[in-house]
mmCIF file of C-alpha atoms in Angstrom:
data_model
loop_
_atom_site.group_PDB
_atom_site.id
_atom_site.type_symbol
_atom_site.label_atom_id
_atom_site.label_comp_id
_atom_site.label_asym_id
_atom_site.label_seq_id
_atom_site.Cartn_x
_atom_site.Cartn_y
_atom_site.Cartn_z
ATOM 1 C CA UNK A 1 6.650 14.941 0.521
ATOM 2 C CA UNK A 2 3.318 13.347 -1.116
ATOM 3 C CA UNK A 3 1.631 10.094 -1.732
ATOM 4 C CA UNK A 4 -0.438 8.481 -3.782
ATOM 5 C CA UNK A 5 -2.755 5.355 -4.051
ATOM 6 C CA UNK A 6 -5.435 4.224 -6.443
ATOM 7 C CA UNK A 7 -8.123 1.045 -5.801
ATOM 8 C CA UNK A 8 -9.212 0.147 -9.222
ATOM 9 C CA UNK A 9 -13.235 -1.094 -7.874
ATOM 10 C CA UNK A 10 -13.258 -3.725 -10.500
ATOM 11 C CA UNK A 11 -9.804 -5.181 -9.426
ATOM 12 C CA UNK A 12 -10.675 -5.781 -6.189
ATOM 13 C CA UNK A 13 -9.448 -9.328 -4.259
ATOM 14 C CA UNK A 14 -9.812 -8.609 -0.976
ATOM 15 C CA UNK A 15 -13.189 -9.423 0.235
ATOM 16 C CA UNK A 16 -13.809 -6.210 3.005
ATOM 17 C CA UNK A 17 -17.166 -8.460 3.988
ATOM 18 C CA UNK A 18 -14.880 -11.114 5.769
ATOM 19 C CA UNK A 19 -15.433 -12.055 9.119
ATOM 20 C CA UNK A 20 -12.950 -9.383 11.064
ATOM 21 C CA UNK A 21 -11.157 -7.693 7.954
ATOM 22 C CA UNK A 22 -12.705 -4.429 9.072
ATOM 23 C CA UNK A 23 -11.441 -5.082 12.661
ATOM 24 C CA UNK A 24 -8.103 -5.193 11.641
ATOM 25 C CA UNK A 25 -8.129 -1.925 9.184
ATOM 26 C CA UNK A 26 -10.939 0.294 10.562
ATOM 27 C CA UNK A 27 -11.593 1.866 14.191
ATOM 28 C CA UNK A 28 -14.813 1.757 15.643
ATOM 29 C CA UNK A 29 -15.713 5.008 14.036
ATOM 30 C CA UNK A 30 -14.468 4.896 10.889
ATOM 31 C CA UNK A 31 -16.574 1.297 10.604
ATOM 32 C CA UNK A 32 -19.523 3.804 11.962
ATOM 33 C CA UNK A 33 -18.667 6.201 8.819
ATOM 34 C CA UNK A 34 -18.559 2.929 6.558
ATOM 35 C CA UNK A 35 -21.729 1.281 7.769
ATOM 36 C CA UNK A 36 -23.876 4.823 7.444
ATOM 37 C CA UNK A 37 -22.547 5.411 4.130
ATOM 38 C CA UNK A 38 -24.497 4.814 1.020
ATOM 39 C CA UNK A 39 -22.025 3.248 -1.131
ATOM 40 C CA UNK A 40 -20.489 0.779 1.469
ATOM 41 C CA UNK A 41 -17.750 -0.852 -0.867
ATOM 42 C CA UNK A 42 -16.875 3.032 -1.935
ATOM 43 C CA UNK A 43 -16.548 4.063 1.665
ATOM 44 C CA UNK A 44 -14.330 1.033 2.647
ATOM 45 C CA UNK A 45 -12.076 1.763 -0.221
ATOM 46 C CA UNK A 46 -12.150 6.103 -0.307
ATOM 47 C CA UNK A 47 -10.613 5.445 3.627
ATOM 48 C CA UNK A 48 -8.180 2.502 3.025
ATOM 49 C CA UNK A 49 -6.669 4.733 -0.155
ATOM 50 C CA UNK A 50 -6.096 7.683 2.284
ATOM 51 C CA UNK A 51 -4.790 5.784 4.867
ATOM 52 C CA UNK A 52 -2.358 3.756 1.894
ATOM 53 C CA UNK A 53 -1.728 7.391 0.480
ATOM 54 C CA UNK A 54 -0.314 8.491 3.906
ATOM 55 C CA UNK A 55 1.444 5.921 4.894
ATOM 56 C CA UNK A 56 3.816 6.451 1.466
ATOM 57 C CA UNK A 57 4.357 9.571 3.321
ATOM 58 C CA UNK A 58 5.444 8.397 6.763
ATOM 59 C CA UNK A 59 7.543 5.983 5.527
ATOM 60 C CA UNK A 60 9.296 8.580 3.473
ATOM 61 C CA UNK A 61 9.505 10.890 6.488
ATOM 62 C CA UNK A 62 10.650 8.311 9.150
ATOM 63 C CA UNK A 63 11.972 5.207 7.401
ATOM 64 C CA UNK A 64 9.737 3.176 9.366
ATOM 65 C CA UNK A 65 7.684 0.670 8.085
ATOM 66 C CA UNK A 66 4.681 -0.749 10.047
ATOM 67 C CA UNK A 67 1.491 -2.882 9.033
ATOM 68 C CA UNK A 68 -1.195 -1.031 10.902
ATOM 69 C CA UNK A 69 -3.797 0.396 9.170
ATOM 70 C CA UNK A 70 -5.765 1.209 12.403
ATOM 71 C CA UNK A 71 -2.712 3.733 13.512
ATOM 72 C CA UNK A 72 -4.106 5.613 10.405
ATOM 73 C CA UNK A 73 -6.756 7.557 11.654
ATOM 74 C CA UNK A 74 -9.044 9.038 8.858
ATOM 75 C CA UNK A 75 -11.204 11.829 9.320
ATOM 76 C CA UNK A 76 -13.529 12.788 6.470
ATOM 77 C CA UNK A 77 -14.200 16.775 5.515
ATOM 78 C CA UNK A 78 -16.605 16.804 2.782
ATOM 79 C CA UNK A 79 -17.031 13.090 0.452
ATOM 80 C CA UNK A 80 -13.423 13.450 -1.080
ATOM 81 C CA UNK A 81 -11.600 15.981 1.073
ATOM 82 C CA UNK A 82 -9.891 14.820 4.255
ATOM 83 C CA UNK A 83 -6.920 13.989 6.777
ATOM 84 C CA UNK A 84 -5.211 11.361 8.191
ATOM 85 C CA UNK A 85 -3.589 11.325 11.421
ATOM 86 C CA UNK A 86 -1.046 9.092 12.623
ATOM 87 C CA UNK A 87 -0.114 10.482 16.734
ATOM 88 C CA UNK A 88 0.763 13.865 16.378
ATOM 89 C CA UNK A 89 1.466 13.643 12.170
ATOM 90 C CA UNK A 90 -1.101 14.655 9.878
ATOM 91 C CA UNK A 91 -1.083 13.894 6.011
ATOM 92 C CA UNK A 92 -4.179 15.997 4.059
ATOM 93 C CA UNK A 93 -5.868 13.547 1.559
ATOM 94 C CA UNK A 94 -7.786 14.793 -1.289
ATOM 95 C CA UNK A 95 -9.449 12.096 -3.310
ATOM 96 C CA UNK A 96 -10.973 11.309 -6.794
ATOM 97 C CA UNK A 97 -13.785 8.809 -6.537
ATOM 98 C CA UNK A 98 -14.977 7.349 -10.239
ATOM 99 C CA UNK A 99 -17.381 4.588 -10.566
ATOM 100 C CA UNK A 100 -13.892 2.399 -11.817
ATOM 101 C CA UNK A 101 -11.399 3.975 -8.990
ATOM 102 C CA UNK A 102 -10.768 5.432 -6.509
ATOM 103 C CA UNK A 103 -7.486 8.064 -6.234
ATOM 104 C CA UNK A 104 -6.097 9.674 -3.090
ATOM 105 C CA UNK A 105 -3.283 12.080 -2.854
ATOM 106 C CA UNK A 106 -1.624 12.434 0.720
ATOM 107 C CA UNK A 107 0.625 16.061 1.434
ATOM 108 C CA UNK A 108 2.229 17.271 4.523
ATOM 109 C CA UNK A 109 1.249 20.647 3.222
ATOM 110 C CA UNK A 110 -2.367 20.950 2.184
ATOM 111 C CA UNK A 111 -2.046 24.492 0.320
ATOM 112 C CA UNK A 112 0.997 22.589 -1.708
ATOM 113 C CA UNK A 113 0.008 21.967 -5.869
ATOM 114 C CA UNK A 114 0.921 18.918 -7.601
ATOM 115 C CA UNK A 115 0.858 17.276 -10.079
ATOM 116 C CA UNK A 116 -0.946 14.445 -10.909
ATOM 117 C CA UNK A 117 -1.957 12.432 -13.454
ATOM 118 C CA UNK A 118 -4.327 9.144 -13.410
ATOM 119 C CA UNK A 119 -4.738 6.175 -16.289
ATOM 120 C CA UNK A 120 -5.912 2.770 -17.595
ATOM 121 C CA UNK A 121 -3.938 0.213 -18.999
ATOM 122 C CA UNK A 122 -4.813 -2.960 -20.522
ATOM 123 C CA UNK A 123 -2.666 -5.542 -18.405
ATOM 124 C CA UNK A 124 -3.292 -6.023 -15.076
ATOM 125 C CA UNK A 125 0.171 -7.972 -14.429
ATOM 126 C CA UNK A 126 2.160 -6.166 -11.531
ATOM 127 C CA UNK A 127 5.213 -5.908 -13.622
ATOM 128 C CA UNK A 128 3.612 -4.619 -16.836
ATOM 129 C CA UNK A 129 1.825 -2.367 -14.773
ATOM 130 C CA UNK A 130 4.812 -0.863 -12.921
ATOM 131 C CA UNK A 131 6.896 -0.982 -16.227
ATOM 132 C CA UNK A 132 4.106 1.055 -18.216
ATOM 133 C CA UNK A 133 3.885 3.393 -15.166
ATOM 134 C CA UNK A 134 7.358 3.971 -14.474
ATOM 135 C CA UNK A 135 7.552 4.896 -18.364
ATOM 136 C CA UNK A 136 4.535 6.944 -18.256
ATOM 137 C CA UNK A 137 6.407 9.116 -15.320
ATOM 138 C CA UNK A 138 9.322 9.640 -16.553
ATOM 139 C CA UNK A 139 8.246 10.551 -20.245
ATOM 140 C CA UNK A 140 6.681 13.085 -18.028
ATOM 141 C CA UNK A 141 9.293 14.450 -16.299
ATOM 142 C CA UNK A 142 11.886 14.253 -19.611
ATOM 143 C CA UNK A 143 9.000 16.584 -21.411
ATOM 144 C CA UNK A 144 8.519 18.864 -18.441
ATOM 145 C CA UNK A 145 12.206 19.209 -17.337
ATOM 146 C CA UNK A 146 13.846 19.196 -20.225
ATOM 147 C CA UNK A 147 15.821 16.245 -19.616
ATOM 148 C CA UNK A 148 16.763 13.222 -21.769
ATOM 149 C CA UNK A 149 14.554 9.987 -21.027
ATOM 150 C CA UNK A 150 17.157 7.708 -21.711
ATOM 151 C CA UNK A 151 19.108 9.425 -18.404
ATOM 152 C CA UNK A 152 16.287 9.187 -16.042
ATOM 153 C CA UNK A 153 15.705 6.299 -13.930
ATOM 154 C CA UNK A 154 13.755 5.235 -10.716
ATOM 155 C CA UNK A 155 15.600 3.837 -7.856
ATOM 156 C CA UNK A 156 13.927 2.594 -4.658
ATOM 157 C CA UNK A 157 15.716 3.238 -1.244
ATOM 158 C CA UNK A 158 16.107 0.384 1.536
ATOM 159 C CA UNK A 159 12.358 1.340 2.843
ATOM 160 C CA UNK A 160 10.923 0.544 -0.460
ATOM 161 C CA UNK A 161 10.747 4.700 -1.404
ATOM 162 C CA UNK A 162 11.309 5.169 -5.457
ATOM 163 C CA UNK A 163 13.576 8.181 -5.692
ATOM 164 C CA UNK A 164 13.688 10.199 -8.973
ATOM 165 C CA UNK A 165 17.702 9.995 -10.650
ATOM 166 C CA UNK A 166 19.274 11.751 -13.395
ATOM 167 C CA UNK A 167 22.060 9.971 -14.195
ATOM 168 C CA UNK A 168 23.276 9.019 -10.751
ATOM 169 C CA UNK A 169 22.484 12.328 -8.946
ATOM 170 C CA UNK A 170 18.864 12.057 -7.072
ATOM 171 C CA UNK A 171 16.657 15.503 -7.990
ATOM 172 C CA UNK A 172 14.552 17.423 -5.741
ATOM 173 C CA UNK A 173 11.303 16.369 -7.146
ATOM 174 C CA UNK A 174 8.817 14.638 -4.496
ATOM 175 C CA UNK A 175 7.014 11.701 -6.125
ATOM 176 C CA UNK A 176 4.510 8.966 -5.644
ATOM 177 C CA UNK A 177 3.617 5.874 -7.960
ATOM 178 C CA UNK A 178 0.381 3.514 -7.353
ATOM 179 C CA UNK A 179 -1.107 0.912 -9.517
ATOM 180 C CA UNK A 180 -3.587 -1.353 -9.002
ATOM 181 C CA UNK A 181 -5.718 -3.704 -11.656
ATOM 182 C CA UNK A 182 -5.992 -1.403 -14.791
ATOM 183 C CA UNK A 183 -4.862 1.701 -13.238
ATOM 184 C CA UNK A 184 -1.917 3.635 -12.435
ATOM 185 C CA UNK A 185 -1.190 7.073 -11.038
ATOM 186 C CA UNK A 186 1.738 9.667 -10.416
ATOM 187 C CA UNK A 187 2.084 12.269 -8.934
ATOM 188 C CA UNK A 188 4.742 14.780 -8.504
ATOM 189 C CA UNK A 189 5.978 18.210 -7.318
ATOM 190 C CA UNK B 1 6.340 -26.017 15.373
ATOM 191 C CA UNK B 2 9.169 -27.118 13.192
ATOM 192 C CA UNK B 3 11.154 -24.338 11.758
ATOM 193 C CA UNK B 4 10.879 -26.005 7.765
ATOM 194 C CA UNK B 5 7.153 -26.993 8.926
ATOM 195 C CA UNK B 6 6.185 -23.166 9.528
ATOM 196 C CA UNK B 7 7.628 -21.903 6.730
ATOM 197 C CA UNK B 8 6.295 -24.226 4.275
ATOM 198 C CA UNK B 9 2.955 -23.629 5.556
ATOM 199 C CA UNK B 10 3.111 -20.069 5.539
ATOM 200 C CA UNK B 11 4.040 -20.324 2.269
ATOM 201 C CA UNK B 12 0.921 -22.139 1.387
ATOM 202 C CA UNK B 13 -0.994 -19.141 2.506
ATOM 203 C CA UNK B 14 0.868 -16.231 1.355
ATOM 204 C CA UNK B 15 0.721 -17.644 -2.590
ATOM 205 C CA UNK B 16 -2.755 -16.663 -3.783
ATOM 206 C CA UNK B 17 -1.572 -12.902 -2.767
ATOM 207 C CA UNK B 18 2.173 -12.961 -4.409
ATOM 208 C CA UNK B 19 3.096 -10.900 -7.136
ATOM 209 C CA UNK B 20 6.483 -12.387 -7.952
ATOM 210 C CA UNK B 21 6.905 -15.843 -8.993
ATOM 211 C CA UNK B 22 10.858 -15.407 -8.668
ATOM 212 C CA UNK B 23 10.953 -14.140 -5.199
ATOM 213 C CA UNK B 24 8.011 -16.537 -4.017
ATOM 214 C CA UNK B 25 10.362 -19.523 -5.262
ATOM 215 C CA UNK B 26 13.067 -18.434 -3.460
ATOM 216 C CA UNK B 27 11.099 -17.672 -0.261
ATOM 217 C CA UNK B 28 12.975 -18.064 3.054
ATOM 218 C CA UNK B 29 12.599 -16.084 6.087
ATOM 219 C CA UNK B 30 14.723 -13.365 5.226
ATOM 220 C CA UNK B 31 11.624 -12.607 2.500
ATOM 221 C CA UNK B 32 9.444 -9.344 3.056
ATOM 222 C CA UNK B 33 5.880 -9.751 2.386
ATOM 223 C CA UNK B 34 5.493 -6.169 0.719
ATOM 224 C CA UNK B 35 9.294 -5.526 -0.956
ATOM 225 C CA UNK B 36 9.989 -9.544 -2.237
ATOM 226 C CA UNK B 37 6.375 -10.766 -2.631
ATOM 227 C CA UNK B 38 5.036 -7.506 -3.853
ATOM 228 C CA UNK B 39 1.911 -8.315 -1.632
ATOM 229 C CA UNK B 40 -0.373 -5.562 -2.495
ATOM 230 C CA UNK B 41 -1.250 -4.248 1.272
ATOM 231 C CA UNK B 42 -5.269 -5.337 0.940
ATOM 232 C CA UNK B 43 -4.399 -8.444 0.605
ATOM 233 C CA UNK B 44 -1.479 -8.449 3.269
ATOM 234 C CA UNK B 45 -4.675 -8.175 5.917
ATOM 235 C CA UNK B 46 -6.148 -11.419 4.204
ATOM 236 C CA UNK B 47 -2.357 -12.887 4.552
ATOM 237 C CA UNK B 48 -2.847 -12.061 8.562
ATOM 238 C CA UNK B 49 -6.629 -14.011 8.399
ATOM 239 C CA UNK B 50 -5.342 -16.855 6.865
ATOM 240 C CA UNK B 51 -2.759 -16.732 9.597
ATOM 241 C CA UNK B 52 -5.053 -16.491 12.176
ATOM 242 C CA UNK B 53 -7.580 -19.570 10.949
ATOM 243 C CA UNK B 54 -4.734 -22.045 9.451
ATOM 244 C CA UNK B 55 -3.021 -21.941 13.141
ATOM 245 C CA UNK B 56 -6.325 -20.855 15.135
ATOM 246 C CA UNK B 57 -4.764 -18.217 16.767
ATOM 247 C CA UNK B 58 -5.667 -14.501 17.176
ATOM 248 C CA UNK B 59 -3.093 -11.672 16.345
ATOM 249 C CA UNK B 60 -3.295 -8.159 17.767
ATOM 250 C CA UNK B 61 -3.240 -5.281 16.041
ATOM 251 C CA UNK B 62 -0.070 -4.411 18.012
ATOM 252 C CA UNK B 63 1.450 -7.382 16.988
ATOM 253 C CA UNK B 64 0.411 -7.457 13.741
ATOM 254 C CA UNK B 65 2.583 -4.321 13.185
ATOM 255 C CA UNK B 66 5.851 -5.992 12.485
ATOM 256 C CA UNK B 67 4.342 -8.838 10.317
ATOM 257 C CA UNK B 68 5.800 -7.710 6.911
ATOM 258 C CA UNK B 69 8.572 -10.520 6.671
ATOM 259 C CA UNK B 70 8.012 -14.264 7.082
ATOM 260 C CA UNK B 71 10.854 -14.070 9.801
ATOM 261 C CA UNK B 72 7.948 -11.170 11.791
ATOM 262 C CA UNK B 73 5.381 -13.937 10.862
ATOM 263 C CA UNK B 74 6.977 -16.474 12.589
ATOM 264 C CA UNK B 75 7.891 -15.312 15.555
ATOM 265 C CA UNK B 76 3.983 -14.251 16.055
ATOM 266 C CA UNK B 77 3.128 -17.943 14.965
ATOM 267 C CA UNK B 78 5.282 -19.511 17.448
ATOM 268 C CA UNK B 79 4.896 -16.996 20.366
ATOM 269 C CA UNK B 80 1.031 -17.646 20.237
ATOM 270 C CA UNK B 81 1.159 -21.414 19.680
ATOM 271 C CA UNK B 82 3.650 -21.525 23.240
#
């Protein structure tokens, strides 16, 4: 299983500087890692993507859906390279940080490759966006499989999960969408 | 608080964050913050502040858990205003 999520920096509308918005995301010590940091905004966002990026994971796992970022504990390896633990589960995060965005990929098995691609588009309208990256996927996946486009299609379980179809049997490819402002990514194994 | 009250005032605050016009006109508390509204989840934490300061109450991060339906938000609304 993997996840993905992307924060484009100049598409931001939550305002991380309001009074108790880090209480509610961030323990004690991840706030500690934010306020030592050099790039505050860049710290805030680099954790919240890893903790988004496993969550897409859990869910997928356990068909549970929670809002808790604070069960999400991050812990930071190097400045892109990391894991999140929720109890006993961990999800390894590796991240791409870009003065525009910020990219995380979550695995269950850190020594698994992907692929995974990341890009800009014009519109920032949530269903442009997930039309152009839906279509962006899936040309993907017709080129690199071999299969027709026009048979391919997305389908989202009960829990929210998009599930990769041909025709109306589901293959075994694990994947992950995320958009946000001007930027999408996928990622898929 | 009165059931049509609560919802049209938590509709008030959840509509600078929605992402579908269709679903947001058709809100009732059946609707799911994340899967209707297509709340990104950033904003979903300013959804739970503007909770918190339009009823002055204070939600836990325990009970904040559930709150990804307006039914979830509800119940929090009205069990803290008892």
């Amino acid at each position: 299983m993997i996840g993905n999520d992307i924060v484009d920096l100049n598409n931001i509308k939550s305002n991380w500087n309001r009074s108790r918005f880090l209480d509610k995301v961030f323990s004690k010590k991840e706030q500690q890692i934010i306020f030592v940091s050099e790039n505050r905004p860049q710290t805030v966002w680099l954790l919240w993507s890893m903790k988004e990026a496993a969550y897409k994971i859990y869910v997928q796992q356990f068909g549970i859906r929670f809002f808790n970022p604070q069960r999400l504990v991050c812990h930071l390896s190097s400045s892109t390279i990391g894991y999140v633990t929720i109890e006993n589960k961990t999800y390894y995060c590796s991240s791409i940080i870009s003065k525009d965005y910020i990219y995380t990929v979550a695995r269950l098995n850190y020594l698994k490759n992907y692929n995974s691609s990341i890009f800009k588009i014009k519109n920032d309208i949530y269903v442009t966006q997930s039309e152009s990256l839906k279509y962006r996927f899936l040309k993907t996946i017709s080129i690199s499989k071999g299969l027709k486009f026009k048979n391919l299609s997305i389908r989202k379980n009960i829990f929210g999960v998009p599930k990769l179809f041909h025709n109306d049997s589901k293959l075994p490819i694990q994947m992950s969408l995320t958009h946000c402002g001007n930027y999408c990514g996928y990622v898929y194994f | 608080m009165d059931k049509n009250e609560l919802i049209t005032k938590l509709k008030s605050i959840v509509k600078p964050y929605i992402q579908d016009e269709e679903a947001f006109k058709n809100l009732s508390e059946e609707t799911d913050f994340v899967k209707d509204l297509k709340i990104n989840s950033a904003n979903l934490v300013d959804v739970i502040l503007d909770v918190e300061d339009a009823f002055d109450i204070r939600i836990e991060n325990d009970e904040m858990e559930k709150m990804i339906s307006v039914k979830a938000a509800m119940d929090i609304v009205n069990l803290k205003l008892k």
